[in-house]
PDB file of C-alpha atoms in Angstrom:
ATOM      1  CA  UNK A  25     188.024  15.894  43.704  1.00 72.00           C
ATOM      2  CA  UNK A  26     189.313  16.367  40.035  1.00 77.00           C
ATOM      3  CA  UNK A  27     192.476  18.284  41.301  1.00 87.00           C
ATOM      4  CA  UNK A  28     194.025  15.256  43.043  1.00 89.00           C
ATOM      5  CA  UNK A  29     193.732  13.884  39.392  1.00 93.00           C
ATOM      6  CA  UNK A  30     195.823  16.858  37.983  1.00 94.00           C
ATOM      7  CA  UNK A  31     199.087  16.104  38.419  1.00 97.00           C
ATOM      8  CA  UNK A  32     200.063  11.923  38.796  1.00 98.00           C
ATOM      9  CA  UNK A  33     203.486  10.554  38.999  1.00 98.00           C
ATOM     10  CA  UNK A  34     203.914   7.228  38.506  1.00 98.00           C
ATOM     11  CA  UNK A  35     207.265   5.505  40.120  1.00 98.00           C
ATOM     12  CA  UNK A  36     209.134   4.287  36.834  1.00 98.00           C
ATOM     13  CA  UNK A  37     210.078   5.222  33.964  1.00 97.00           C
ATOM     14  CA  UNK A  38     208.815   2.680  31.957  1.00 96.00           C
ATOM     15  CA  UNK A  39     206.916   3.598  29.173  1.00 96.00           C
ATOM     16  CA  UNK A  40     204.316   0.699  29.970  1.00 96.00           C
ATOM     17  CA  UNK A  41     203.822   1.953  33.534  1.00 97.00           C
ATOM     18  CA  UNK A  42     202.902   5.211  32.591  1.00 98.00           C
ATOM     19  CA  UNK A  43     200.926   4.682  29.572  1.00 98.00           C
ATOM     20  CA  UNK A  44     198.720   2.532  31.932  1.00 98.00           C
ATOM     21  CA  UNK A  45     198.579   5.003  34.176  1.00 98.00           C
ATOM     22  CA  UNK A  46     197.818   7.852  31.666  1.00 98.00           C
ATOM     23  CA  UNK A  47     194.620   5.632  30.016  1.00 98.00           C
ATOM     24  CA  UNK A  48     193.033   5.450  33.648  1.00 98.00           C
ATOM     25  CA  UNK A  49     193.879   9.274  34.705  1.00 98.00           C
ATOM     26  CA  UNK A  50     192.889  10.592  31.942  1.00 97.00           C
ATOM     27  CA  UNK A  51     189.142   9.345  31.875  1.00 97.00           C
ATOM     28  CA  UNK A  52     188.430  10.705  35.105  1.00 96.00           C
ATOM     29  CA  UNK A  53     190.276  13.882  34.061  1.00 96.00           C
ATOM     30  CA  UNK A  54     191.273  14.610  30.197  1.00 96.00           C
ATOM     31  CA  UNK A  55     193.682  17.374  30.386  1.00 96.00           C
ATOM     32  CA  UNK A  56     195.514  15.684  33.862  1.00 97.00           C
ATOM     33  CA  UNK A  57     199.401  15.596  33.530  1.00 97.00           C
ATOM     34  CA  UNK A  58     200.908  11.854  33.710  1.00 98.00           C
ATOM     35  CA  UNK A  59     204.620  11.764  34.694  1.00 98.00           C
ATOM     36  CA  UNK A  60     207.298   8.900  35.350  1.00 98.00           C
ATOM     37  CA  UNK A  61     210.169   9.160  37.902  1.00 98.00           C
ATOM     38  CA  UNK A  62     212.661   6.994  38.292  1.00 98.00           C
ATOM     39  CA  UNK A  63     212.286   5.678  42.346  1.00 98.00           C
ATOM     40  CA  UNK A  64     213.987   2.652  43.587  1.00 97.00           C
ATOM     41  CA  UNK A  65     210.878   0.207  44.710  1.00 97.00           C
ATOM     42  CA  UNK A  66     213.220  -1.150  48.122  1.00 97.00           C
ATOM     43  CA  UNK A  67     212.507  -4.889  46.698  1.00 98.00           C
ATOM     44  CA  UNK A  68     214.651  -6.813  44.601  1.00 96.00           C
ATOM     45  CA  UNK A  69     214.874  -7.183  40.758  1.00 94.00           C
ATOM     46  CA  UNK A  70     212.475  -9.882  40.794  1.00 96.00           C
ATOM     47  CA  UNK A  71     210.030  -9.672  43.949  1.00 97.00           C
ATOM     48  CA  UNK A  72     208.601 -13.010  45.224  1.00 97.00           C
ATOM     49  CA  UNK A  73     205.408 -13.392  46.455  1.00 97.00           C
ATOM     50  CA  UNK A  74     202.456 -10.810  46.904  1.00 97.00           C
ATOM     51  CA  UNK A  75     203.163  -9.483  49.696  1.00 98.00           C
ATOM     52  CA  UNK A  76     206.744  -8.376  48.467  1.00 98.00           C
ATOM     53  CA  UNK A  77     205.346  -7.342  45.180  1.00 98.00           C
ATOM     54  CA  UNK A  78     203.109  -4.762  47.156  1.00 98.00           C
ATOM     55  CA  UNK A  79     205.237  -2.965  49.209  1.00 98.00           C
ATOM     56  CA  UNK A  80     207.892  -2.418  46.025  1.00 98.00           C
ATOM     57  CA  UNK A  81     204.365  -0.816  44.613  1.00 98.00           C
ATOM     58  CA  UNK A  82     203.947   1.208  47.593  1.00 98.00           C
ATOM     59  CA  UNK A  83     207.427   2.505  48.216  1.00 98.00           C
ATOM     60  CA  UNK A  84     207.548   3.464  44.237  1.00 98.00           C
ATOM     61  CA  UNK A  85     204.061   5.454  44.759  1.00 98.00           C
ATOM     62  CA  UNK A  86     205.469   6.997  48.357  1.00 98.00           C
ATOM     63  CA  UNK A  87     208.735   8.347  46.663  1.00 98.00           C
ATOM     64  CA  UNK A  88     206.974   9.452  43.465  1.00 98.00           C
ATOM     65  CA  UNK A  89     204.610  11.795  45.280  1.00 97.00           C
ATOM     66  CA  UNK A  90     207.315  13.621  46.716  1.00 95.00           C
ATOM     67  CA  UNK A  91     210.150  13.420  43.655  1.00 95.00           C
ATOM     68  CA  UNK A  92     207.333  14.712  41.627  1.00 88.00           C
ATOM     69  CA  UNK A  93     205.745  16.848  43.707  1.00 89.00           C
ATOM     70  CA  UNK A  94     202.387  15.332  42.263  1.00 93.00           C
ATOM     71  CA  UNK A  95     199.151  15.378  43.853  1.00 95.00           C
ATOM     72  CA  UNK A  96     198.949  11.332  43.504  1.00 98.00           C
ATOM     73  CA  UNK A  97     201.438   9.102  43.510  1.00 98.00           C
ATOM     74  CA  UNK A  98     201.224   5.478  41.745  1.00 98.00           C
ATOM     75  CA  UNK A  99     203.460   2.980  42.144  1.00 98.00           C
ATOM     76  CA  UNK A 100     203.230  -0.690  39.878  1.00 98.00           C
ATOM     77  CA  UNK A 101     204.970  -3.438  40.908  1.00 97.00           C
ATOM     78  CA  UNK A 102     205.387  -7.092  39.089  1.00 96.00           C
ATOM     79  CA  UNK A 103     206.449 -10.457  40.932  1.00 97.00           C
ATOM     80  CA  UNK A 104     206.434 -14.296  41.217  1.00 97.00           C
ATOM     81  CA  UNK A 105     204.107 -16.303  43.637  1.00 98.00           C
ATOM     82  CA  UNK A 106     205.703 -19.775  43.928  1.00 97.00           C
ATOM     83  CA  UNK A 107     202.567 -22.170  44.992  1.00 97.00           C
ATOM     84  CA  UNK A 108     202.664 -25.325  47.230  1.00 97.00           C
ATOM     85  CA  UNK A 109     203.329 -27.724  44.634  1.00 97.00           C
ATOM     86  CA  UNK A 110     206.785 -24.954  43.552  1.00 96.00           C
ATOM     87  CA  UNK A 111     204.709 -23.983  39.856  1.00 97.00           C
ATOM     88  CA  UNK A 112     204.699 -20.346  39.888  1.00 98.00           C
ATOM     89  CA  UNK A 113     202.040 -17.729  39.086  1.00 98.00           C
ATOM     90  CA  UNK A 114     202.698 -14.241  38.090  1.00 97.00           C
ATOM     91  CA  UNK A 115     201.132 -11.129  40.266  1.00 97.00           C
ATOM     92  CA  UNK A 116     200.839  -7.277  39.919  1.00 97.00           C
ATOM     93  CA  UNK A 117     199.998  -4.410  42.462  1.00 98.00           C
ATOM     94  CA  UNK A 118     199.308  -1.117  41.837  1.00 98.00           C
ATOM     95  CA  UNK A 119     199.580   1.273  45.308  1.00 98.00           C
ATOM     96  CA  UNK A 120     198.119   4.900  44.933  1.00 98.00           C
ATOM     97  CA  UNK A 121     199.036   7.474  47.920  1.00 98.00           C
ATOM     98  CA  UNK A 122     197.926  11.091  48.436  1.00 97.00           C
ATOM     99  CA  UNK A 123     199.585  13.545  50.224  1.00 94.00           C
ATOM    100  CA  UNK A 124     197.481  12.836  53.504  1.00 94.00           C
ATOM    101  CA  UNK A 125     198.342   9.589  53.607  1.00 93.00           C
ATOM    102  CA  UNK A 126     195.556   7.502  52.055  1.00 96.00           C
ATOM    103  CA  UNK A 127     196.434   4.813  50.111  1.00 97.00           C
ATOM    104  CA  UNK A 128     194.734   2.658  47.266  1.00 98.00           C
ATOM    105  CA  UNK A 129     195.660  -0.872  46.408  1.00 98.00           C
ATOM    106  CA  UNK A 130     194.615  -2.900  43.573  1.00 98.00           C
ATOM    107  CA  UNK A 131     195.836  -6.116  42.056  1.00 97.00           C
ATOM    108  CA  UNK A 132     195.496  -8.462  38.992  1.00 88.00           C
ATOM    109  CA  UNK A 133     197.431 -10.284  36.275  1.00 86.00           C
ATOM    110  CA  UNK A 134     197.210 -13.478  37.815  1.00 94.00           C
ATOM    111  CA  UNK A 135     198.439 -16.422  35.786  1.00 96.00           C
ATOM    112  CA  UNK A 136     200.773 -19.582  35.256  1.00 97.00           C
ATOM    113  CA  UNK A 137     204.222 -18.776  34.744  1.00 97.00           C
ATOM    114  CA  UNK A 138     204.886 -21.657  32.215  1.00 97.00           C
ATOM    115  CA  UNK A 139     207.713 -24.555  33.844  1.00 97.00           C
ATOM    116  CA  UNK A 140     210.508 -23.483  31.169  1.00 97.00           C
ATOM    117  CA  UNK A 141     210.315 -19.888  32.443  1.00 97.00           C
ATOM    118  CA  UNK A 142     209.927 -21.025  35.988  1.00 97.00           C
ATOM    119  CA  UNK A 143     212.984 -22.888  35.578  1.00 97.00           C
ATOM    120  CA  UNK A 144     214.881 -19.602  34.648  1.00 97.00           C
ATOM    121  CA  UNK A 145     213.722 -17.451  37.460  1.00 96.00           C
ATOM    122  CA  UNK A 146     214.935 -19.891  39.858  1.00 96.00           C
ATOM    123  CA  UNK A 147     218.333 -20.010  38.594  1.00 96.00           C
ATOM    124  CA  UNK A 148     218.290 -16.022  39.213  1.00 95.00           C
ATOM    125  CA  UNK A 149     216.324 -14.065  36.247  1.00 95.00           C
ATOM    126  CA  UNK A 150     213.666 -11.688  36.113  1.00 94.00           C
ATOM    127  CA  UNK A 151     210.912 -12.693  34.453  1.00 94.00           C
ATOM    128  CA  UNK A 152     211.016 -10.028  31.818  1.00 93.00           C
ATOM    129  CA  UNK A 153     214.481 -11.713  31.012  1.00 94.00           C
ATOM    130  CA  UNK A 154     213.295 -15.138  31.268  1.00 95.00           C
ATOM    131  CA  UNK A 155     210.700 -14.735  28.701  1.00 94.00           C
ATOM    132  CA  UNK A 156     212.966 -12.330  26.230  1.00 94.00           C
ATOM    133  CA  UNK A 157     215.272 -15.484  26.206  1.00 95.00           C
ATOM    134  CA  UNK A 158     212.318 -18.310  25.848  1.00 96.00           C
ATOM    135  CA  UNK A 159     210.296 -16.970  23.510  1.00 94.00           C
ATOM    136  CA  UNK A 160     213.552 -15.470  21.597  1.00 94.00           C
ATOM    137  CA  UNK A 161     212.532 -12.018  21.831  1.00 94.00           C
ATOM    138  CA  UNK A 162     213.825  -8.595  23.750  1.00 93.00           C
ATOM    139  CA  UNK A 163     212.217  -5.617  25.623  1.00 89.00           C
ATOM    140  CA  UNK A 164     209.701  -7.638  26.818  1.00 88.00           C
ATOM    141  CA  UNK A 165     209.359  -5.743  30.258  1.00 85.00           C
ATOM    142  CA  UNK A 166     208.626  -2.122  28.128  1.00 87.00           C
ATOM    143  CA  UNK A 167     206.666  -4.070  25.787  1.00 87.00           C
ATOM    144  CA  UNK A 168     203.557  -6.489  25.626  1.00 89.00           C
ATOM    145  CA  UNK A 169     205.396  -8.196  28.570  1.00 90.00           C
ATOM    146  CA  UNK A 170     205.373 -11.436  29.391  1.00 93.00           C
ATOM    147  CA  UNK A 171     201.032 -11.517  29.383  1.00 94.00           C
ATOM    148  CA  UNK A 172     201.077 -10.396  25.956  1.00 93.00           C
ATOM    149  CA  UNK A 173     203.626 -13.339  24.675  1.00 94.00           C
ATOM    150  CA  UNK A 174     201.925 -16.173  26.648  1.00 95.00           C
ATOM    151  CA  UNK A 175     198.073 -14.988  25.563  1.00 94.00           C
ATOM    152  CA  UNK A 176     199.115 -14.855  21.964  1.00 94.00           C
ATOM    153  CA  UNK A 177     198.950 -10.596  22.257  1.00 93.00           C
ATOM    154  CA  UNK A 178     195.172 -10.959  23.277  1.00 95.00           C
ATOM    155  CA  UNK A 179     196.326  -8.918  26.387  1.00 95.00           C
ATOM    156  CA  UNK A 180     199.489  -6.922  26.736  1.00 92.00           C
ATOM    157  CA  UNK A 181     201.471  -5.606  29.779  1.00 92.00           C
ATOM    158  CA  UNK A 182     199.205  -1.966  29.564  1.00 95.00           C
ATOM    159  CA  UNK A 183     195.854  -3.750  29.329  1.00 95.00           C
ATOM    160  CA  UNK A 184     196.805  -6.153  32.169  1.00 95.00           C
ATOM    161  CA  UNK A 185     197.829  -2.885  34.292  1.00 97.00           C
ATOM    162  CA  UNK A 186     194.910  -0.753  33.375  1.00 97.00           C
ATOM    163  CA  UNK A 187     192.389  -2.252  35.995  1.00 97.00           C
ATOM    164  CA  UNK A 188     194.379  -2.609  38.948  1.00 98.00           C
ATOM    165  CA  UNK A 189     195.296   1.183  38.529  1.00 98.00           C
ATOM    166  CA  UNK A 190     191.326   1.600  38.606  1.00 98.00           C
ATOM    167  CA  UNK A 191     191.129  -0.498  41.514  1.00 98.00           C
ATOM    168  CA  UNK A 192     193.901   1.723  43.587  1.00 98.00           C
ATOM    169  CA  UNK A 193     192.194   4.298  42.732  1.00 98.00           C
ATOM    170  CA  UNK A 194     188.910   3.718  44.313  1.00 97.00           C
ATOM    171  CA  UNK A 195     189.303   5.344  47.607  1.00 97.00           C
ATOM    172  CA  UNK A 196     189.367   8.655  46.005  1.00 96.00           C
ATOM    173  CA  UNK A 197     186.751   7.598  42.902  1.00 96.00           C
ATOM    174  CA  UNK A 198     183.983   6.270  45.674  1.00 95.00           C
ATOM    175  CA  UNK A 199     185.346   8.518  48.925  1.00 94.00           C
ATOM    176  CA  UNK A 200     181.444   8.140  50.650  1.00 93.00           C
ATOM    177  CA  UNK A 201     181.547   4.430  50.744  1.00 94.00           C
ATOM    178  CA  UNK A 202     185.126   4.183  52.343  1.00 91.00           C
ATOM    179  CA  UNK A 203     184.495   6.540  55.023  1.00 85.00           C
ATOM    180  CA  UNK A 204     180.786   5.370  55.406  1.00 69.00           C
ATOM    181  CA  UNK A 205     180.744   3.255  58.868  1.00 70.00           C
ATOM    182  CA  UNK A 206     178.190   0.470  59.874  1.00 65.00           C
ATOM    183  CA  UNK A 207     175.400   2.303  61.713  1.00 65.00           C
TER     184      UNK A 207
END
């Protein structure tokens, strides 16, 4: 089982991404080889809702495994849920895929997306963007991300990403309970 973790490609380039990626991988397997690629994720800039969100995951994890001829591919994915009342919430996937075909999903960094922000992603922005030009900053997407600026750094972009890649992975981390079937 510790050769799938050997070689892992995650579908970006962004330092974040792959630094998440790298903390995970490399407690199940020290010396495993973390790599980004740059793969399109087939969603727009800014993905709305979750089910959006995962499949730009999933195609970034599908073309990673083959552009980096890896034994995993991970793709990570960050959107906008608008709810009922039109607030919005933020949401993250994180789609593993082997070379057989099995896939791993996880999710997480659920929270409000504050009404000044909001306000900017509806008028066309991502909400990297949004939040560079609120909170007078830049590079929040390869930073602490927008997480880190609205929970006063007590959780960055990397931390927020780090269990959902754990989550994805646990297909492969906990193979006898997937396969197991009710007797």
């Amino acid at each position: 089982m510790l050769d799938l973790f050997r070689r892992v490609i995650v579908g970006s380039t962004n330092p974040v991404k792959i630094a998440a990626v790298r903390a995970v991988v490399t407690r199940i397997l020290p010396d495993a080889e973390v790599v980004g690629v740059s793969v399109p994720s087939g969603v727009p800039d800014q993905p709305i809702g979750d089910v959006e969100t995962q499949a730009g995951a999933r195609q970034r994890a599908q073309l990673a495994l083959v552009a980096g001829a890896g034994t995993l591919g991970v793709g990570l994915e960050g959107g906008i849920v608008v709810l009922p009342d039109g607030a919005m919430r933020s949401c993250a996937w994180a789609v593993v895929v082997d070379a057989n075909g099995q896939e791993g999903v996880g999710g997480s960094l659920s929270m409000p997306i504050p009404d000044i922000v909001a306000a900017r992603i509806r008028d066309g922005q991502e909400l990297g963007y949004a939040m560079d030009a609120v909170a007078r900053v830049t590079g929040t997407k390869h930073g602490q991300g927008a997480v880190g600026i609205l929970t006063a750094g007590l959780v960055d972009r990397q931390r927020a990403y780090e269990p959902m890649v754990a989550y994805a992975l646990a297909p492969w981390l906990a193979p006898e309970l997937f396969a197991a079937s009710e007797p």
